[in-house]
Amino acid sequence: MRSDTVKKGAERTAHRALLKATGVTDEDMEKPFIGIANAYNDIVPGHMILDKLTKAVREGICAAGGTPFEFGVIGICDGIAMGHDGMKYALASRELIADTIEAMVEAHRFDGLVVVGACDKIIPGMLMAMLRLNIPSIAVTGGPMLAERVGNRVVTIKTAFEAAGEYKANKISKQELKLYEDYCAAYCGSCQGLYTANSMQLLTETLGLSLPYCSTSPCGSSRKLRLAKISGMRVMELVREEIKPSDFITEESFKNAITMDMLVGGSTNTVLHLPAIAKEAGIKLSLDLFDDISRKTPHIVAIDPASELTIADLDESGGVPMLFKKAKDYFSNEMTVSGKRIYDIAEEAFVRGRDIIAEPSNPLHREGGIAILRGNLAEKGSVVKQAAVREDMLKFEGSAKVYDSEQEALKAILGGEVEEGDVVVIRYMGPKGAPGMPEMLLPTAAISGMGISRVALITDGRFSGATRGPCIGHVAPEAMVGGTIALVEEGDIISIDIPARKLELNVSNDELKDRRERWKPKKREIKGYLSRYAKLVSGADEGAVFI
């Protein structure tokens, strides 16, 4: 066992003494040491229940003959960080999470690992660590938040963000605004819709790194507790059978994950996270692969922000196993951490209530949820959640309104400066530029809430998974490195053609050359971790990984 390095032999007397200081017995020393990376905290709704799940994992490990050791992992709530400088740290925290788990596991020579996490950057960082370490491992994801109703309306956290715009436009009263504040996030769990957090939970299960139904079982449910306990027991089987992630995670596993993303219309942020996770396994995922799979994969379920349905409705419909079953022809039959292959899991799938999953032969959309756009404004690519774009906005041309920060753009939107037919450009928001590639929900939510319908947004930053409409993010190269987005001027005409995968700035090459010669990178004052991050991070087209 790996842990013998810290507990066997006379030369490890002091090591055993330190372990005994934590309550480890002689009998415990003979068992496999299992690390539990626990992202519990009491500021993130998706994390506030993880202490209970970790307790269940510990019980499972102990019941199956292991010795558990729990350690903490940071977790940032994107919603609370949204719209201010704190958002610069959200994506950047992904690398910290992976690195700290690596450090804890390697320093203490754990034989196996269980990661217990939820939400946007935490799950990707944990999966990166699992594949990097390549020891017997399993993931337990915290599960989705349940939704409440206000009147006849199902409300989610997206509703709360959009309510600010509705209030500014005098569409709702102060009392109604307070009602949304009180009921749009009424439970523990990852925010209710198919935003980044729940997208990544679905993809964790699809990759085969968590047990069937783990991703959609609601936070706080007894099923989630049982799955956590079973996961603790399962990691012991993995240790005894010496099964590591590299034994079953393949390039086809990642293609399955991308396929799932397209079937459900998941968050655009998965285009950042899946390549970063794959890189740890020595697998390269290109933007072209995402688009190729999107072109041939139907969109068969619409979940908030594309509808009022939530992840709880998907769970009722059979979750990931039922998606495997209905779209079996689109998946490769890969092995999973459960010991079952995808087709075996599909055979056991069942619907326990309303079925919201369409048949692939009669899809909601012929293509997948995400599209990759290219053109002179995004030579290395950009990303749009086409499943959440209205039919009449798939092709759009408008006049540029240009802002060098989210705060400038939000002030202009709420101040009435943005009008129908505009294309809002928010730049210097990329991995190096912000730095940290902040996620922007406030500007898009404000536009939606104020009832402005024919407006597009383009950024070298990111959009929240709760964003809907023609919102194009991840523009690469970013403004900070001299990408064309840095050269856009007020009033320029921008053309968007999602079916043709085109994003063009209608300015002549000669004019762009002249602007480039006059361009200088934007100066900014950064320090600490963000300063190091900006020096190390790659472009969005490569997953914003360290290079």
PDB file of C-alpha atoms in Angstrom, residues 47-154:
ATOM      1  CA  HIS A  47     -21.523  23.216   0.100  1.00  0.00           C
ATOM      2  CA  MET A  48     -23.454  23.723   3.313  1.00  0.00           C
ATOM      3  CA  ILE A  49     -24.561  20.062   3.329  1.00  0.00           C
ATOM      4  CA  LEU A  50     -21.218  18.509   2.385  1.00  0.00           C
ATOM      5  CA  ASP A  51     -20.274  17.851   6.002  1.00  0.00           C
ATOM      6  CA  LYS A  52     -23.231  15.448   6.198  1.00  0.00           C
ATOM      7  CA  LEU A  53     -22.216  13.746   2.953  1.00  0.00           C
ATOM      8  CA  THR A  54     -18.622  13.445   4.145  1.00  0.00           C
ATOM      9  CA  LYS A  55     -19.827  11.797   7.362  1.00  0.00           C
ATOM     10  CA  ALA A  56     -21.698   9.239   5.238  1.00  0.00           C
ATOM     11  CA  VAL A  57     -18.580   8.671   3.111  1.00  0.00           C
ATOM     12  CA  ARG A  58     -16.545   8.073   6.293  1.00  0.00           C
ATOM     13  CA  GLU A  59     -19.122   5.545   7.477  1.00  0.00           C
ATOM     14  CA  GLY A  60     -18.873   3.728   4.167  1.00  0.00           C
ATOM     15  CA  ILE A  61     -15.078   3.644   4.278  1.00  0.00           C
ATOM     16  CA  CYS A  62     -15.040   2.367   7.847  1.00  0.00           C
ATOM     17  CA  ALA A  63     -17.709  -0.248   7.118  1.00  0.00           C
ATOM     18  CA  ALA A  64     -15.625  -1.550   4.212  1.00  0.00           C
ATOM     19  CA  GLY A  65     -12.387  -1.767   6.227  1.00  0.00           C
ATOM     20  CA  GLY A  66     -10.604   1.509   5.566  1.00  0.00           C
ATOM     21  CA  THR A  67      -9.217   4.349   7.671  1.00  0.00           C
ATOM     22  CA  PRO A  68     -10.576   7.737   6.531  1.00  0.00           C
ATOM     23  CA  PHE A  69      -8.788  11.081   6.796  1.00  0.00           C
ATOM     24  CA  GLU A  70     -10.688  14.255   5.959  1.00  0.00           C
ATOM     25  CA  PHE A  71      -9.164  17.507   4.751  1.00  0.00           C
ATOM     26  CA  GLY A  72     -10.662  20.781   3.604  1.00  0.00           C
ATOM     27  CA  VAL A  73     -10.879  22.288   0.120  1.00  0.00           C
ATOM     28  CA  ILE A  74     -11.769  25.881  -0.735  1.00  0.00           C
ATOM     29  CA  GLY A  75     -14.938  26.740  -2.640  1.00  0.00           C
ATOM     30  CA  ILE A  76     -16.098  30.042  -4.116  1.00  0.00           C
ATOM     31  CA  CYS A  77     -19.777  30.790  -4.771  1.00  0.00           C
ATOM     32  CA  ASP A  78     -19.932  32.277  -8.262  1.00  0.00           C
ATOM     33  CA  GLY A  79     -23.277  33.905  -7.507  1.00  0.00           C
ATOM     34  CA  ILE A  80     -21.928  35.818  -4.522  1.00  0.00           C
ATOM     35  CA  ALA A  81     -18.717  36.663  -6.401  1.00  0.00           C
ATOM     36  CA  MET A  82     -20.685  37.847  -9.449  1.00  0.00           C
ATOM     37  CA  GLY A  83     -20.447  41.448 -10.621  1.00  0.00           C
ATOM     38  CA  HIS A  84     -17.392  42.644  -8.663  1.00  0.00           C
ATOM     39  CA  ASP A  85     -13.637  42.036  -8.452  1.00  0.00           C
ATOM     40  CA  GLY A  86     -14.139  38.865  -6.442  1.00  0.00           C
ATOM     41  CA  MET A  87     -15.280  37.097  -9.609  1.00  0.00           C
ATOM     42  CA  LYS A  88     -11.714  37.207 -10.904  1.00  0.00           C
ATOM     43  CA  TYR A  89     -10.865  34.512  -8.377  1.00  0.00           C
ATOM     44  CA  ALA A  90     -13.557  31.989  -9.332  1.00  0.00           C
ATOM     45  CA  LEU A  91     -12.023  30.271 -12.369  1.00  0.00           C
ATOM     46  CA  ALA A  92      -8.545  30.862 -10.941  1.00  0.00           C
ATOM     47  CA  SER A  93      -9.550  28.817  -7.874  1.00  0.00           C
ATOM     48  CA  ARG A  94      -9.883  25.697 -10.038  1.00  0.00           C
ATOM     49  CA  GLU A  95      -6.097  25.329 -10.270  1.00  0.00           C
ATOM     50  CA  LEU A  96      -5.695  25.973  -6.530  1.00  0.00           C
ATOM     51  CA  ILE A  97      -8.187  23.209  -5.752  1.00  0.00           C
ATOM     52  CA  ALA A  98      -6.412  20.687  -7.969  1.00  0.00           C
ATOM     53  CA  ASP A  99      -3.001  21.650  -6.598  1.00  0.00           C
ATOM     54  CA  THR A 100      -4.003  21.509  -2.924  1.00  0.00           C
ATOM     55  CA  ILE A 101      -5.633  18.089  -3.277  1.00  0.00           C
ATOM     56  CA  GLU A 102      -2.512  16.839  -5.034  1.00  0.00           C
ATOM     57  CA  ALA A 103      -0.327  18.230  -2.236  1.00  0.00           C
ATOM     58  CA  MET A 104      -2.394  16.639   0.547  1.00  0.00           C
ATOM     59  CA  VAL A 105      -2.652  13.232  -1.108  1.00  0.00           C
ATOM     60  CA  GLU A 106       0.997  12.997  -2.110  1.00  0.00           C
ATOM     61  CA  ALA A 107       2.343  14.314   1.204  1.00  0.00           C
ATOM     62  CA  HIS A 108       0.325  11.818   3.250  1.00  0.00           C
ATOM     63  CA  ARG A 109       0.508   8.908   0.767  1.00  0.00           C
ATOM     64  CA  PHE A 110      -3.189   8.038   0.802  1.00  0.00           C
ATOM     65  CA  ASP A 111      -4.119   4.735  -0.818  1.00  0.00           C
ATOM     66  CA  GLY A 112      -7.420   6.028  -2.156  1.00  0.00           C
ATOM     67  CA  LEU A 113      -9.351   9.274  -2.521  1.00  0.00           C
ATOM     68  CA  VAL A 114     -12.959  10.429  -2.314  1.00  0.00           C
ATOM     69  CA  VAL A 115     -13.714  13.970  -3.412  1.00  0.00           C
ATOM     70  CA  VAL A 116     -16.884  15.535  -1.995  1.00  0.00           C
ATOM     71  CA  GLY A 117     -17.802  18.765  -3.714  1.00  0.00           C
ATOM     72  CA  ALA A 118     -20.334  20.857  -5.558  1.00  0.00           C
ATOM     73  CA  CYS A 119     -20.531  23.945  -7.733  1.00  0.00           C
ATOM     74  CA  ASP A 120     -18.769  25.530 -10.637  1.00  0.00           C
ATOM     75  CA  LYS A 121     -14.970  25.384 -10.274  1.00  0.00           C
ATOM     76  CA  ILE A 122     -14.802  22.996  -7.354  1.00  0.00           C
ATOM     77  CA  ILE A 123     -15.912  19.860  -9.201  1.00  0.00           C
ATOM     78  CA  PRO A 124     -13.615  20.505 -12.211  1.00  0.00           C
ATOM     79  CA  GLY A 125     -10.658  21.143  -9.895  1.00  0.00           C
ATOM     80  CA  MET A 126     -11.392  17.946  -7.991  1.00  0.00           C
ATOM     81  CA  LEU A 127     -11.633  15.879 -11.178  1.00  0.00           C
ATOM     82  CA  MET A 128      -8.355  17.381 -12.395  1.00  0.00           C
ATOM     83  CA  ALA A 129      -6.742  16.192  -9.157  1.00  0.00           C
ATOM     84  CA  MET A 130      -8.250  12.707  -9.448  1.00  0.00           C
ATOM     85  CA  LEU A 131      -6.816  12.186 -12.929  1.00  0.00           C
ATOM     86  CA  ARG A 132      -3.481  13.809 -12.081  1.00  0.00           C
ATOM     87  CA  LEU A 133      -2.948  11.644  -8.997  1.00  0.00           C
ATOM     88  CA  ASN A 134      -4.284   8.482 -10.664  1.00  0.00           C
ATOM     89  CA  ILE A 135      -4.930   6.518  -7.485  1.00  0.00           C
ATOM     90  CA  PRO A 136      -8.203   4.660  -6.757  1.00  0.00           C
ATOM     91  CA  SER A 137     -10.740   7.482  -6.552  1.00  0.00           C
ATOM     92  CA  ILE A 138     -14.425   8.327  -6.685  1.00  0.00           C
ATOM     93  CA  ALA A 139     -16.381  11.594  -6.740  1.00  0.00           C
ATOM     94  CA  VAL A 140     -19.455  12.459  -4.678  1.00  0.00           C
ATOM     95  CA  THR A 141     -21.244  15.518  -6.027  1.00  0.00           C
ATOM     96  CA  GLY A 142     -23.515  17.509  -3.723  1.00  0.00           C
ATOM     97  CA  GLY A 143     -26.604  17.561  -5.914  1.00  0.00           C
ATOM     98  CA  PRO A 144     -29.046  20.194  -7.142  1.00  0.00           C
ATOM     99  CA  MET A 145     -31.087  22.680  -5.156  1.00  0.00           C
ATOM    100  CA  LEU A 146     -34.865  22.287  -5.278  1.00  0.00           C
ATOM    101  CA  ALA A 147     -36.971  25.111  -6.720  1.00  0.00           C
ATOM    102  CA  GLU A 148     -39.798  27.046  -5.094  1.00  0.00           C
ATOM    103  CA  ARG A 149     -42.754  28.862  -6.656  1.00  0.00           C
ATOM    104  CA  VAL A 150     -43.761  32.494  -6.461  1.00  0.00           C
ATOM    105  CA  GLY A 151     -47.353  32.643  -7.620  1.00  0.00           C
ATOM    106  CA  ASN A 152     -47.585  30.333 -10.638  1.00  0.00           C
ATOM    107  CA  ARG A 153     -43.933  30.848 -11.526  1.00  0.00           C
ATOM    108  CA  VAL A 154     -41.145  28.360 -10.826  1.00  0.00           C
TER     109      VAL A 154
END
